[in-house]
Amino acid sequence: MQHALYRAAKADPGRRFHALMDKVSRRDVLWRGWVAVRRNNGAPGIDQTTLEEVEEYGVDRLLDELAVELKAGSYRPLPARRVFIPKPGTLEQRPLSIPSVRDRIVQAAWKLVAEPVFEADFLPCSFGFRPRRGAHDALQVLIDESWQGRNWVVETDIANCFEAIPIEKLIQAVEERICDQPFLKLLRVMLRAGVMEEGGFPPEGGHQFVVLCGECHGS
């Protein structure tokens, strides 16, 4: 499925994809989503349901329930649980949003379908949050460029990057490649699920941005 989507996107940069939502609710796609979530071995969300409890409940049973909700359009994610972790090299703390296990499975399934479409558009010089690419690949490019006589490295950082991204502008960018409305609706509800901090929503309203195209979740 992913290879077919990638080839189609690569062959026609102007193509807008439809009929994607049915792929998210496929049992094999949801299963791959579960495998990715289980491999990451993350903490529970606000429902306090652990990976082990999901396995005790029955993975197949949970995936069947998610498939029914996704096909019916009744799936609604829970707010993510916000925690703060130390920021390396500083006294600051970085906010981290942890969705529930079931929501992480759906996010992973959505990513499996959307990723090959957008992967076809990325430039070779882009390395962040892409499959089979990482920091070591980017470092090798720097080494190769230095041997070519390049002398400068420019480092930039966007403060509160994910919180600064306007959701509607992001949706508009996604719509340049995808026109499946149920698929886009699912993206909206995931992005607007919000966060809960110490049992309640943060004062600013709990705006959250979940990194769907990477292996981590940020806010």
Short mmCIF file of C-alpha atoms in Angstrom, two decimals:
data_model
loop_
_atom_site.label_atom_id
_atom_site.label_comp_id
_atom_site.label_asym_id
_atom_site.label_seq_id
_atom_site.Cartn_x
_atom_site.Cartn_y
_atom_site.Cartn_z
CA MET A 1 0.00 0.00 0.00
CA GLN A 2 2.73 2.44 1.00
CA HIS A 3 4.78 1.71 -2.11
CA ALA A 4 1.72 2.24 -4.32
CA LEU A 5 0.91 5.58 -2.66
CA TYR A 6 4.54 6.73 -2.91
CA ARG A 7 4.83 5.81 -6.59
CA ALA A 8 1.56 7.58 -7.41
CA ALA A 9 2.60 10.72 -5.51
CA LYS A 10 6.06 10.72 -7.09
CA ALA A 11 4.68 10.27 -10.59
CA ASP A 12 2.25 13.20 -10.28
CA PRO A 13 3.32 16.04 -7.93
CA GLY A 14 -0.03 17.77 -8.47
CA ARG A 15 -2.23 14.81 -7.64
CA ARG A 16 -4.65 15.09 -4.71
CA PHE A 17 -5.46 11.79 -3.02
CA HIS A 18 -8.90 10.57 -1.98
CA ALA A 19 -10.20 7.28 -0.53
CA LEU A 20 -7.55 7.17 2.18
CA MET A 21 -9.75 6.83 5.26
CA ASP A 22 -10.67 3.24 4.41
CA LYS A 23 -6.97 2.38 4.57
CA VAL A 24 -6.57 3.78 8.10
CA SER A 25 -9.33 1.49 9.39
CA ARG A 26 -7.86 -1.61 7.75
CA ARG A 27 -6.93 -4.25 10.32
CA ASP A 28 -3.46 -4.81 8.86
CA VAL A 29 -2.73 -1.06 9.02
CA LEU A 30 -4.03 -0.81 12.60
CA TRP A 31 -1.94 -3.86 13.49
CA ARG A 32 1.19 -2.19 12.09
CA GLY A 33 0.25 0.87 14.13
CA TRP A 34 0.04 -1.26 17.27
CA VAL A 35 3.44 -2.85 16.51
CA ALA A 36 5.02 0.62 16.22
CA VAL A 37 3.40 1.77 19.48
CA ARG A 38 4.42 -1.41 21.32
CA ARG A 39 7.99 -1.11 20.07
CA ASN A 40 8.27 2.44 21.43
CA ASN A 41 7.16 1.16 24.86
CA GLY A 42 5.69 4.50 25.95
CA ALA A 43 3.95 5.59 29.13
CA PRO A 44 0.13 5.56 29.56
CA GLY A 45 -2.07 8.55 28.76
CA ILE A 46 -4.71 10.19 30.94
CA ASP A 47 -6.75 6.97 31.06
CA GLN A 48 -3.73 5.31 32.74
CA THR A 49 -4.08 2.28 30.43
CA THR A 50 -0.70 0.63 29.97
CA LEU A 51 0.54 -1.44 27.06
CA GLU A 52 0.41 -4.52 29.25
CA GLU A 53 -3.24 -3.84 30.11
CA VAL A 54 -4.04 -3.54 26.41
CA GLU A 55 -2.45 -6.93 25.83
CA GLU A 56 -4.44 -8.38 28.72
CA TYR A 57 -7.64 -6.84 27.32
CA GLY A 58 -6.82 -8.25 23.89
CA VAL A 59 -5.02 -6.41 21.09
CA ASP A 60 -7.27 -7.89 18.41
CA ARG A 61 -10.32 -6.90 20.41
CA LEU A 62 -9.11 -3.31 20.75
CA LEU A 63 -8.16 -3.04 17.06
CA ASP A 64 -11.59 -4.36 16.05
CA GLU A 65 -13.23 -1.69 18.21
CA LEU A 66 -11.05 1.05 16.72
CA ALA A 67 -11.82 -0.16 13.19
CA VAL A 68 -15.56 0.05 13.87
CA GLU A 69 -15.26 3.57 15.33
CA LEU A 70 -13.09 4.80 12.45
CA LYS A 71 -15.42 3.39 9.79
CA ALA A 72 -18.46 4.89 11.55
CA GLY A 73 -16.76 8.27 12.03
CA SER A 74 -17.40 8.08 15.78
CA TYR A 75 -13.78 7.85 16.92
CA ARG A 76 -12.80 10.65 19.30
CA PRO A 77 -9.35 10.87 20.90
CA LEU A 78 -8.79 11.64 24.55
CA PRO A 79 -6.76 14.69 25.59
CA ALA A 80 -3.08 13.92 25.95
CA ARG A 81 -1.43 13.77 29.36
CA ARG A 82 1.10 16.58 29.77
CA VAL A 83 4.31 15.99 31.66
CA PHE A 84 7.49 18.01 31.88
CA ILE A 85 10.94 16.54 31.31
CA PRO A 86 14.37 18.13 31.80
CA LYS A 87 15.80 19.93 28.79
CA PRO A 88 19.42 18.77 28.31
CA GLY A 89 22.02 21.43 29.04
CA THR A 90 19.59 23.88 30.65
CA LEU A 91 17.50 24.32 33.78
CA GLU A 92 14.34 24.50 31.64
CA GLN A 93 11.77 21.77 31.32
CA ARG A 94 10.29 20.64 28.05
CA PRO A 95 6.55 19.87 27.88
CA LEU A 96 5.70 16.43 26.55
CA SER A 97 2.20 15.32 25.59
CA ILE A 98 1.43 11.61 25.99
CA PRO A 99 -1.69 10.36 24.18
CA SER A 100 -3.49 7.22 25.31
CA VAL A 101 -2.38 3.91 23.82
CA ARG A 102 -5.49 3.61 21.63
CA ASP A 103 -4.94 7.13 20.30
CA ARG A 104 -1.28 6.42 19.57
CA ILE A 105 -2.37 3.39 17.53
CA VAL A 106 -4.72 5.54 15.43
CA GLN A 107 -2.04 8.21 15.00
CA ALA A 108 0.42 5.57 13.82
CA ALA A 109 -2.15 4.16 11.37
CA TRP A 110 -2.87 7.66 9.99
CA LYS A 111 0.85 8.21 9.59
CA LEU A 112 1.33 4.93 7.73
CA VAL A 113 -1.17 6.11 5.11
CA ALA A 114 -0.18 9.78 4.86
CA GLU A 115 3.59 9.47 5.10
CA PRO A 116 4.32 8.01 1.64
CA VAL A 117 2.28 10.74 -0.04
CA PHE A 118 4.32 13.53 1.51
CA GLU A 119 7.58 11.60 1.50
CA ALA A 120 7.49 11.84 -2.29
CA ASP A 121 7.67 15.65 -2.04
CA PHE A 122 10.53 16.03 0.43
CA LEU A 123 13.92 17.24 -0.77
CA PRO A 124 17.04 15.06 -0.40
CA CYS A 125 18.49 17.61 2.05
CA SER A 126 15.65 17.03 4.55
CA PHE A 127 16.32 14.48 7.30
CA GLY A 128 14.05 15.21 10.28
CA PHE A 129 11.19 12.81 11.11
CA ARG A 130 11.61 10.84 7.89
CA PRO A 131 11.72 7.05 7.47
CA ARG A 132 15.15 5.46 7.19
CA ARG A 133 16.85 8.82 7.80
CA GLY A 134 18.41 10.19 10.95
CA ALA A 135 20.97 12.48 12.53
CA HIS A 136 23.90 10.33 11.39
CA ASP A 137 22.78 10.69 7.76
CA ALA A 138 22.65 14.46 8.15
CA LEU A 139 26.08 14.42 9.80
CA GLN A 140 27.51 12.49 6.86
CA VAL A 141 26.25 15.21 4.51
CA LEU A 142 28.05 17.82 6.63
CA ILE A 143 31.24 15.77 6.44
CA ASP A 144 30.92 15.40 2.66
CA GLU A 145 30.24 19.12 2.25
CA SER A 146 33.26 20.03 4.37
CA TRP A 147 35.45 17.97 2.07
CA GLN A 148 34.03 20.03 -0.79
CA GLY A 149 35.34 23.21 0.85
CA ARG A 150 32.25 24.37 2.74
CA ASN A 151 33.29 26.30 5.87
CA TRP A 152 30.05 27.42 7.58
CA VAL A 153 27.31 25.68 9.56
CA VAL A 154 24.25 27.73 10.45
CA GLU A 155 22.16 26.52 13.39
CA THR A 156 18.64 27.88 13.93
CA ASP A 157 15.90 27.05 16.39
CA ILE A 158 12.22 27.98 16.54
CA ALA A 159 11.00 28.62 20.07
CA ASN A 160 7.92 26.50 20.93
CA CYS A 161 7.89 25.31 17.34
CA PHE A 162 4.95 22.93 17.52
CA GLU A 163 2.75 25.31 19.51
CA ALA A 164 3.52 28.05 16.97
CA ILE A 165 2.16 26.10 14.00
CA PRO A 166 -1.37 27.31 13.15
CA ILE A 167 -3.56 24.24 12.75
CA GLU A 168 -5.72 25.62 9.93
CA LYS A 169 -2.66 26.62 7.90
CA LEU A 170 -1.30 23.15 8.41
CA ILE A 171 -4.58 21.60 7.24
CA GLN A 172 -4.50 23.81 4.14
CA ALA A 173 -1.00 22.55 3.36
CA VAL A 174 -2.15 18.95 3.77
CA GLU A 175 -5.13 19.63 1.49
CA GLU A 176 -2.72 20.45 -1.35
CA ARG A 177 -2.12 16.70 -1.55
CA ILE A 178 -5.16 15.14 0.13
CA CYS A 179 -8.85 15.79 -0.55
CA ASP A 180 -10.37 12.90 1.45
CA GLN A 181 -12.60 14.78 3.91
CA PRO A 182 -13.02 11.97 6.51
CA PHE A 183 -9.22 11.55 6.49
CA LEU A 184 -8.77 15.29 7.03
CA LYS A 185 -11.47 15.32 9.72
CA LEU A 186 -9.56 12.63 11.61
CA LEU A 187 -6.44 14.78 11.44
CA ARG A 188 -8.37 17.75 12.83
CA VAL A 189 -9.80 15.87 15.80
CA MET A 190 -6.37 14.46 16.65
CA LEU A 191 -4.70 17.86 16.49
CA ARG A 192 -7.44 19.47 18.57
CA ALA A 193 -7.67 16.78 21.25
CA GLY A 194 -5.93 19.07 23.73
CA VAL A 195 -3.84 18.23 26.78
CA MET A 196 -4.58 17.70 30.45
CA GLU A 197 -2.12 18.85 33.06
CA GLU A 198 -2.44 17.69 36.67
CA GLY A 199 -6.00 16.57 36.11
CA GLY A 200 -7.25 19.61 34.19
CA PHE A 201 -6.73 21.60 31.04
CA PRO A 202 -3.94 24.24 31.03
CA PRO A 203 -5.14 27.84 31.46
CA GLU A 204 -4.45 28.70 27.83
CA GLY A 205 -6.99 26.16 26.66
CA GLY A 206 -4.85 23.12 26.15
CA HIS A 207 -3.65 23.71 22.61
CA GLN A 208 -1.70 20.70 21.43
CA PHE A 209 0.22 19.75 18.34
CA VAL A 210 1.08 16.08 17.99
CA VAL A 211 3.96 15.08 15.75
CA LEU A 212 2.21 12.51 13.57
CA CYS A 213 5.09 12.02 11.15
CA GLY A 214 7.72 11.10 13.68
CA GLU A 215 8.42 8.64 16.42
CA CYS A 216 7.84 11.07 19.27
CA HIS A 217 4.95 13.21 20.49
CA GLY A 218 5.45 16.85 21.40
CA SER A 219 3.36 19.82 22.36
#
